[in-house]
Amino acid sequence: RLSKDPVHMSRIIEEVIMLTSCAVDKAGRPLRKPSVKLVTALPPTLPIIEADAHRCTQMLYNLVTNALKFTEKGEVKVTAKADDSKKTLMIAVSDSGIGIAPQSRELIFLPFEQEDQSER
């Protein structure tokens, strides 16, 4: 069950960046390679939203760690933009990694699916 709490997404973004910047994989290797920058591009303020803070953190953490896992050089960037008139907040995670094969793009949105990287 999702909770509905006032959520400061700017704080969650900062927390996830801090956690992922020093995260390690199952073998104890840093997720962020030395040739990868982890950056944010955020406006000075973001609105407080009504959401489940735990699920927001989990979702962002999963996106950032996945981007770090498949980025060998370049950057992983978290951006956010609020649209007050539409009452929306858009958060994006982009990277300079290997990308997702066109034939896998629909599959990754199914529950418990991920792209098979073994053939790349």
PDB file of C-alpha atoms in Angstrom, residues 55 58 62 66 104-116:
ATOM      1  CA  ARG A  55       8.783   4.397  -3.217  1.00  0.00           C
ATOM      2  CA  GLN A  58      13.439   3.319  -4.354  1.00  0.00           C
ATOM      3  CA  ASN A  62      17.013   1.884  -9.051  1.00  0.00           C
ATOM      4  CA  ASN A  66      21.110   0.944 -13.312  1.00  0.00           C
ATOM      5  CA  SER A 104      13.979  -4.632 -25.684  1.00  0.00           C
ATOM      6  CA  ARG A 105      12.418  -1.200 -25.122  1.00  0.00           C
ATOM      7  CA  GLU A 106       8.878  -2.486 -24.592  1.00  0.00           C
ATOM      8  CA  LEU A 107       9.958  -5.484 -22.492  1.00  0.00           C
ATOM      9  CA  ILE A 108      11.728  -3.472 -19.805  1.00  0.00           C
ATOM     10  CA  PHE A 109       8.439  -1.951 -18.667  1.00  0.00           C
ATOM     11  CA  LEU A 110       6.942  -5.344 -17.880  1.00  0.00           C
ATOM     12  CA  PRO A 111       7.172  -6.530 -14.257  1.00  0.00           C
ATOM     13  CA  PHE A 112      10.382  -8.401 -13.408  1.00  0.00           C
ATOM     14  CA  GLU A 113      11.978  -7.895 -16.808  1.00  0.00           C
ATOM     15  CA  GLN A 114      15.374  -6.588 -17.770  1.00  0.00           C
ATOM     16  CA  GLU A 115      17.344  -6.484 -20.957  1.00  0.00           C
ATOM     17  CA  ASP A 116      19.638  -9.457 -21.579  1.00  0.00           C
TER      18      ASP A 116
END
